[in-house]
PDB file of C-alpha atoms in Angstrom:
ATOM      1  CA  MET A   1       1.752  -7.729 -20.851  1.00 73.00           C
ATOM      2  CA  ASP A   2      -1.009  -9.225 -18.690  1.00 92.00           C
ATOM      3  CA  THR A   3       0.312  -9.554 -14.807  1.00 96.00           C
ATOM      4  CA  HIS A   4      -2.683 -11.492 -13.527  1.00 95.00           C
ATOM      5  CA  PRO A   5      -1.203 -14.048 -11.637  1.00 96.00           C
ATOM      6  CA  LEU A   6      -3.221 -16.652 -13.466  1.00 96.00           C
ATOM      7  CA  LYS A   7      -1.498 -15.796 -16.758  1.00 94.00           C
ATOM      8  CA  VAL A   8       2.094 -15.396 -15.115  1.00 96.00           C
ATOM      9  CA  LEU A   9       2.691 -18.659 -12.909  1.00 97.00           C
ATOM     10  CA  LYS A  10       3.298 -21.335 -14.918  1.00 97.00           C
ATOM     11  CA  TYR A  11       4.718 -23.787 -12.604  1.00 98.00           C
ATOM     12  CA  CYS A  12       4.126 -25.808  -9.600  1.00 98.00           C
ATOM     13  CA  PRO A  13       5.422 -23.726  -6.279  1.00 97.00           C
ATOM     14  CA  LYS A  14       5.840 -27.140  -4.618  1.00 98.00           C
ATOM     15  CA  CYS A  15       6.810 -29.511  -7.155  1.00 98.00           C
ATOM     16  CA  ALA A  16       7.975 -27.182 -10.106  1.00 98.00           C
ATOM     17  CA  SER A  17       5.509 -29.321 -12.289  1.00 98.00           C
ATOM     18  CA  ALA A  18       4.293 -27.490 -15.686  1.00 98.00           C
ATOM     19  CA  GLU A  19       1.152 -29.030 -14.939  1.00 98.00           C
ATOM     20  CA  PHE A  20      -0.254 -25.916 -12.745  1.00 98.00           C
ATOM     21  CA  ASN A  21      -3.618 -25.188 -14.426  1.00 97.00           C
ATOM     22  CA  LYS A  22      -6.345 -22.679 -13.738  1.00 97.00           C
ATOM     23  CA  SER A  23      -9.009 -24.112 -11.328  1.00 96.00           C
ATOM     24  CA  GLY A  24     -11.916 -21.663 -10.742  1.00 92.00           C
ATOM     25  CA  GLU A  25     -11.643 -17.951 -10.932  1.00 93.00           C
ATOM     26  CA  ARG A  26      -8.805 -17.639  -8.788  1.00 95.00           C
ATOM     27  CA  SER A  27      -7.272 -20.389  -7.899  1.00 97.00           C
ATOM     28  CA  LEU A  28      -4.602 -23.008  -9.922  1.00 98.00           C
ATOM     29  CA  LYS A  29      -3.889 -26.413  -8.883  1.00 98.00           C
ATOM     30  CA  CYS A  30      -1.234 -28.700  -9.951  1.00 98.00           C
ATOM     31  CA  ALA A  31      -2.081 -32.066 -11.497  1.00 98.00           C
ATOM     32  CA  THR A  32       1.011 -33.520 -10.525  1.00 98.00           C
ATOM     33  CA  CYS A  33       0.967 -33.219  -6.695  1.00 98.00           C
ATOM     34  CA  GLY A  34      -2.286 -31.683  -6.177  1.00 98.00           C
ATOM     35  CA  PHE A  35      -1.258 -28.477  -4.676  1.00 98.00           C
ATOM     36  CA  HIS A  36      -4.044 -25.678  -4.732  1.00 98.00           C
ATOM     37  CA  PHE A  37      -2.952 -22.101  -5.105  1.00 97.00           C
ATOM     38  CA  PHE A  38      -5.201 -19.611  -4.073  1.00 97.00           C
ATOM     39  CA  ILE A  39      -4.843 -15.771  -5.161  1.00 97.00           C
ATOM     40  CA  ASN A  40      -5.811 -13.852  -2.293  1.00 97.00           C
ATOM     41  CA  SER A  41      -5.346 -10.039  -1.364  1.00 97.00           C
ATOM     42  CA  ALA A  42      -2.391  -9.261   0.627  1.00 97.00           C
ATOM     43  CA  ALA A  43      -2.470  -6.899   3.631  1.00 98.00           C
ATOM     44  CA  ALA A  44      -1.036  -3.841   3.240  1.00 98.00           C
ATOM     45  CA  VAL A  45      -1.416  -0.034   5.342  1.00 98.00           C
ATOM     46  CA  ALA A  46      -1.629   3.557   4.561  1.00 98.00           C
ATOM     47  CA  ALA A  47      -1.106   6.105   7.418  1.00 98.00           C
ATOM     48  CA  LEU A  48      -2.743   9.719   7.267  1.00 98.00           C
ATOM     49  CA  VAL A  49      -0.526  11.881   9.099  1.00 98.00           C
ATOM     50  CA  THR A  50      -1.225  15.662   9.580  1.00 97.00           C
ATOM     51  CA  ASP A  51       0.627  18.641  10.861  1.00 96.00           C
ATOM     52  CA  ASP A  52      -0.875  21.348  13.238  1.00 93.00           C
ATOM     53  CA  ALA A  53      -2.736  23.105  10.193  1.00 94.00           C
ATOM     54  CA  GLY A  54      -4.538  19.824   9.317  1.00 95.00           C
ATOM     55  CA  LYS A  55      -2.374  19.654   6.336  1.00 97.00           C
ATOM     56  CA  LEU A  56      -1.985  15.729   5.308  1.00 98.00           C
ATOM     57  CA  MET A  57       1.541  14.186   4.760  1.00 98.00           C
ATOM     58  CA  LEU A  58       1.923  12.542   1.288  1.00 98.00           C
ATOM     59  CA  VAL A  59       5.601  10.737   0.332  1.00 98.00           C
ATOM     60  CA  THR A  60       7.005  10.857  -3.238  1.00 98.00           C
ATOM     61  CA  ARG A  61       7.723   7.567  -4.380  1.00 97.00           C
ATOM     62  CA  GLY A  62      11.237   6.447  -4.828  1.00 95.00           C
ATOM     63  CA  VAL A  63      10.579   2.953  -5.903  1.00 93.00           C
ATOM     64  CA  GLU A  64       8.450   1.644  -8.635  1.00 91.00           C
ATOM     65  CA  PRO A  65       5.542   1.056  -9.233  1.00 91.00           C
ATOM     66  CA  ASN A  66       4.780   4.775  -9.745  1.00 94.00           C
ATOM     67  CA  TYR A  67       8.426   5.809  -8.883  1.00 96.00           C
ATOM     68  CA  GLY A  68       7.955  10.083  -8.360  1.00 97.00           C
ATOM     69  CA  LYS A  69       4.207   9.775  -8.002  1.00 98.00           C
ATOM     70  CA  LEU A  70       2.641  10.545  -4.781  1.00 98.00           C
ATOM     71  CA  ASP A  71       1.187   8.314  -1.462  1.00 98.00           C
ATOM     72  CA  LEU A  72       0.581   7.920   1.759  1.00 98.00           C
ATOM     73  CA  PRO A  73       3.482   6.582   3.944  1.00 98.00           C
ATOM     74  CA  GLY A  74       2.737   3.229   4.622  1.00 98.00           C
ATOM     75  CA  GLY A  75       3.560  -0.572   3.023  1.00 97.00           C
ATOM     76  CA  PHE A  76       2.968  -4.128   3.202  1.00 97.00           C
ATOM     77  CA  ILE A  77       2.389  -6.190   6.548  1.00 98.00           C
ATOM     78  CA  ASP A  78       4.906  -8.519   7.312  1.00 98.00           C
ATOM     79  CA  PRO A  79       4.002 -12.037   8.144  1.00 97.00           C
ATOM     80  CA  MET A  80       2.962 -12.797  11.624  1.00 98.00           C
ATOM     81  CA  GLU A  81       2.764  -8.708  12.435  1.00 98.00           C
ATOM     82  CA  SER A  82      -0.332  -6.770  13.118  1.00 98.00           C
ATOM     83  CA  ALA A  83      -1.485  -4.052  10.866  1.00 98.00           C
ATOM     84  CA  GLU A  84      -0.964  -1.358  14.061  1.00 98.00           C
ATOM     85  CA  GLU A  85       2.760  -2.934  14.349  1.00 98.00           C
ATOM     86  CA  ALA A  86       3.217  -2.582  10.699  1.00 98.00           C
ATOM     87  CA  VAL A  87       2.124   1.464  10.786  1.00 98.00           C
ATOM     88  CA  LYS A  88       4.462   1.728  13.350  1.00 98.00           C
ATOM     89  CA  ARG A  89       7.257   0.239  11.422  1.00 98.00           C
ATOM     90  CA  GLU A  90       6.695   1.579   8.072  1.00 98.00           C
ATOM     91  CA  LEU A  91       6.675   4.915   9.840  1.00 98.00           C
ATOM     92  CA  GLN A  92       9.867   4.551  11.220  1.00 98.00           C
ATOM     93  CA  GLU A  93      11.493   2.900   8.125  1.00 97.00           C
ATOM     94  CA  GLU A  94      10.245   5.597   6.227  1.00 97.00           C
ATOM     95  CA  LEU A  95      10.762   8.641   8.097  1.00 98.00           C
ATOM     96  CA  GLY A  96      12.234   7.906  11.333  1.00 98.00           C
ATOM     97  CA  LEU A  97       8.504   8.894  12.908  1.00 98.00           C
ATOM     98  CA  LYS A  98       7.338   7.290  16.052  1.00 98.00           C
ATOM     99  CA  VAL A  99       3.488   6.959  16.534  1.00 98.00           C
ATOM    100  CA  LYS A 100       2.039   8.630  19.438  1.00 98.00           C
ATOM    101  CA  SER A 101      -1.167   7.288  18.772  1.00 98.00           C
ATOM    102  CA  LEU A 102      -3.332   5.818  15.897  1.00 97.00           C
ATOM    103  CA  LYS A 103      -6.875   4.879  14.884  1.00 98.00           C
ATOM    104  CA  TYR A 104      -8.351   2.630  11.924  1.00 98.00           C
ATOM    105  CA  LEU A 105     -10.274   4.393   9.583  1.00 98.00           C
ATOM    106  CA  GLY A 106     -11.403   1.702   6.701  1.00 98.00           C
ATOM    107  CA  SER A 107     -10.550  -0.046   3.847  1.00 98.00           C
ATOM    108  CA  ALA A 108      -9.763  -0.187   0.229  1.00 98.00           C
ATOM    109  CA  PRO A 109      -8.705  -2.811  -2.122  1.00 98.00           C
ATOM    110  CA  ASN A 110      -5.843  -1.902  -4.751  1.00 96.00           C
ATOM    111  CA  GLU A 111      -4.027  -3.960  -7.508  1.00 94.00           C
ATOM    112  CA  TYR A 112      -0.347  -3.455  -7.128  1.00 92.00           C
ATOM    113  CA  VAL A 113       1.745  -4.541 -10.031  1.00 92.00           C
ATOM    114  CA  PHE A 114       5.258  -5.314  -9.161  1.00 91.00           C
ATOM    115  CA  SER A 115       8.179  -7.364 -11.289  1.00 92.00           C
ATOM    116  CA  GLU A 116       5.181  -7.610 -14.172  1.00 94.00           C
ATOM    117  CA  TYR A 117       3.188  -9.397 -11.297  1.00 95.00           C
ATOM    118  CA  THR A 118      -0.075  -8.456 -10.233  1.00 95.00           C
ATOM    119  CA  VAL A 119      -0.504  -8.334  -6.095  1.00 95.00           C
ATOM    120  CA  PHE A 120      -3.855  -7.669  -5.041  1.00 97.00           C
ATOM    121  CA  THR A 121      -3.927  -6.048  -1.525  1.00 97.00           C
ATOM    122  CA  LEU A 122      -6.663  -4.785   0.942  1.00 98.00           C
ATOM    123  CA  ASP A 123      -4.831  -1.401   1.755  1.00 98.00           C
ATOM    124  CA  MET A 124      -5.953  -0.767   5.270  1.00 98.00           C
ATOM    125  CA  ALA A 125      -6.127   3.120   6.606  1.00 98.00           C
ATOM    126  CA  PHE A 126      -5.041   4.458   9.756  1.00 98.00           C
ATOM    127  CA  GLN A 127      -5.238   8.014  11.508  1.00 98.00           C
ATOM    128  CA  VAL A 128      -1.737   8.550  13.320  1.00 98.00           C
ATOM    129  CA  THR A 129      -0.922  11.455  15.654  1.00 97.00           C
ATOM    130  CA  ALA A 130       2.837  11.297  15.263  1.00 97.00           C
ATOM    131  CA  GLU A 131       4.894  12.009  18.515  1.00 97.00           C
ATOM    132  CA  SER A 132       6.640  14.783  16.491  1.00 96.00           C
ATOM    133  CA  VAL A 133       6.542  15.887  12.837  1.00 96.00           C
ATOM    134  CA  GLU A 134       9.892  18.093  12.644  1.00 95.00           C
ATOM    135  CA  ASN A 135      13.057  16.679  11.775  1.00 94.00           C
ATOM    136  CA  LEU A 136      11.870  13.777   9.666  1.00 97.00           C
ATOM    137  CA  LYS A 137      13.869  12.052   6.967  1.00 97.00           C
ATOM    138  CA  PRO A 138      12.843  10.182   3.933  1.00 97.00           C
ATOM    139  CA  MET A 139      14.340   6.654   3.699  1.00 96.00           C
ATOM    140  CA  ASP A 140      13.685   3.315   2.523  1.00 92.00           C
ATOM    141  CA  ASP A 141      11.770   3.647  -0.599  1.00 93.00           C
ATOM    142  CA  ILE A 142      10.708   6.952  -0.157  1.00 96.00           C
ATOM    143  CA  LEU A 143      12.098  10.094  -1.866  1.00 97.00           C
ATOM    144  CA  ASP A 144      11.046  13.048  -0.120  1.00 98.00           C
ATOM    145  CA  TYR A 145       7.404  14.005   1.808  1.00 98.00           C
ATOM    146  CA  LYS A 146       5.290  17.431   1.680  1.00 98.00           C
ATOM    147  CA  PHE A 147       1.811  18.236   3.734  1.00 98.00           C
ATOM    148  CA  TYR A 148      -0.727  19.159   1.865  1.00 98.00           C
ATOM    149  CA  SER A 149      -3.991  21.125   1.785  1.00 97.00           C
ATOM    150  CA  GLU A 150      -6.515  19.820  -0.805  1.00 97.00           C
ATOM    151  CA  ASP A 151      -6.173  22.946  -2.995  1.00 96.00           C
ATOM    152  CA  GLU A 152      -2.273  22.132  -3.153  1.00 97.00           C
ATOM    153  CA  LEU A 153      -2.803  18.855  -4.385  1.00 96.00           C
ATOM    154  CA  ASP A 154      -3.333  17.416  -7.876  1.00 97.00           C
ATOM    155  CA  TYR A 155      -5.024  13.899  -7.369  1.00 97.00           C
ATOM    156  CA  ASP A 156      -4.001  12.819 -10.678  1.00 97.00           C
ATOM    157  CA  ASP A 157      -0.723  12.586  -9.239  1.00 98.00           C
ATOM    158  CA  ILE A 158      -2.000   9.947  -6.604  1.00 98.00           C
ATOM    159  CA  PRO A 159      -2.005   6.612  -8.842  1.00 97.00           C
ATOM    160  CA  ALA A 160      -3.382   4.126  -6.375  1.00 97.00           C
ATOM    161  CA  PRO A 161      -6.886   4.131  -6.225  1.00 97.00           C
ATOM    162  CA  SER A 162      -7.071   3.252  -2.716  1.00 98.00           C
ATOM    163  CA  ILE A 163      -4.809   5.855  -1.347  1.00 98.00           C
ATOM    164  CA  LYS A 164      -6.715   8.193  -3.824  1.00 98.00           C
ATOM    165  CA  LYS A 165      -9.974   7.502  -2.091  1.00 98.00           C
ATOM    166  CA  PHE A 166      -8.512   7.503   1.535  1.00 98.00           C
ATOM    167  CA  VAL A 167      -6.877  11.173   0.912  1.00 98.00           C
ATOM    168  CA  LYS A 168     -10.255  12.072  -0.665  1.00 98.00           C
ATOM    169  CA  ASP A 169     -11.936  10.950   2.235  1.00 98.00           C
ATOM    170  CA  TYR A 170      -9.419  12.552   4.905  1.00 98.00           C
ATOM    171  CA  PHE A 171     -10.518  15.978   2.975  1.00 97.00           C
ATOM    172  CA  GLN A 172     -13.938  15.600   3.194  1.00 96.00           C
ATOM    173  CA  SER A 173     -14.397  14.691   6.484  1.00 95.00           C
ATOM    174  CA  ILE A 174     -12.617  17.947   7.759  1.00 93.00           C
ATOM    175  CA  LYS A 175     -14.723  19.940   5.835  1.00 88.00           C
ATOM    176  CA  ALA A 176     -18.089  18.604   7.618  1.00 78.00           C
TER     177      ALA A 176
END
């Protein structure tokens, strides 16, 4: 099934008209009311949290897509929330982790398919120093967490291209 928004969206979200047609490579326009919908990237964050030995925390996803696969902790940025606030909120919700400090590292595009609908994302990576990595508890949409050295990791267990890039970049940076 094609999950691209241009294929999935059939009715105008403003007036419910079926005259909601493709208008360019990334937009739809309603012939009835004139509403113009653009397919843009949603903002998301990923946290790179390490232990004292420099091992990187990866979490096991507890929800689709990619249930049971590895990911970095993080998630979508809420409306009117900064990326930094989202990192802190997501780590608190998912692990009970409190952030001591964080630093923006970079971004990468991703394609997140949920409910048979593609959400294009711009994932922003942050290096996080935690107040503590002791006594964390997997909650919300994660099943478990573990700290990995690169030789303990199979990159095939990380399905999201953006997350795989962030993890590879981290391990490359500590080799330099």
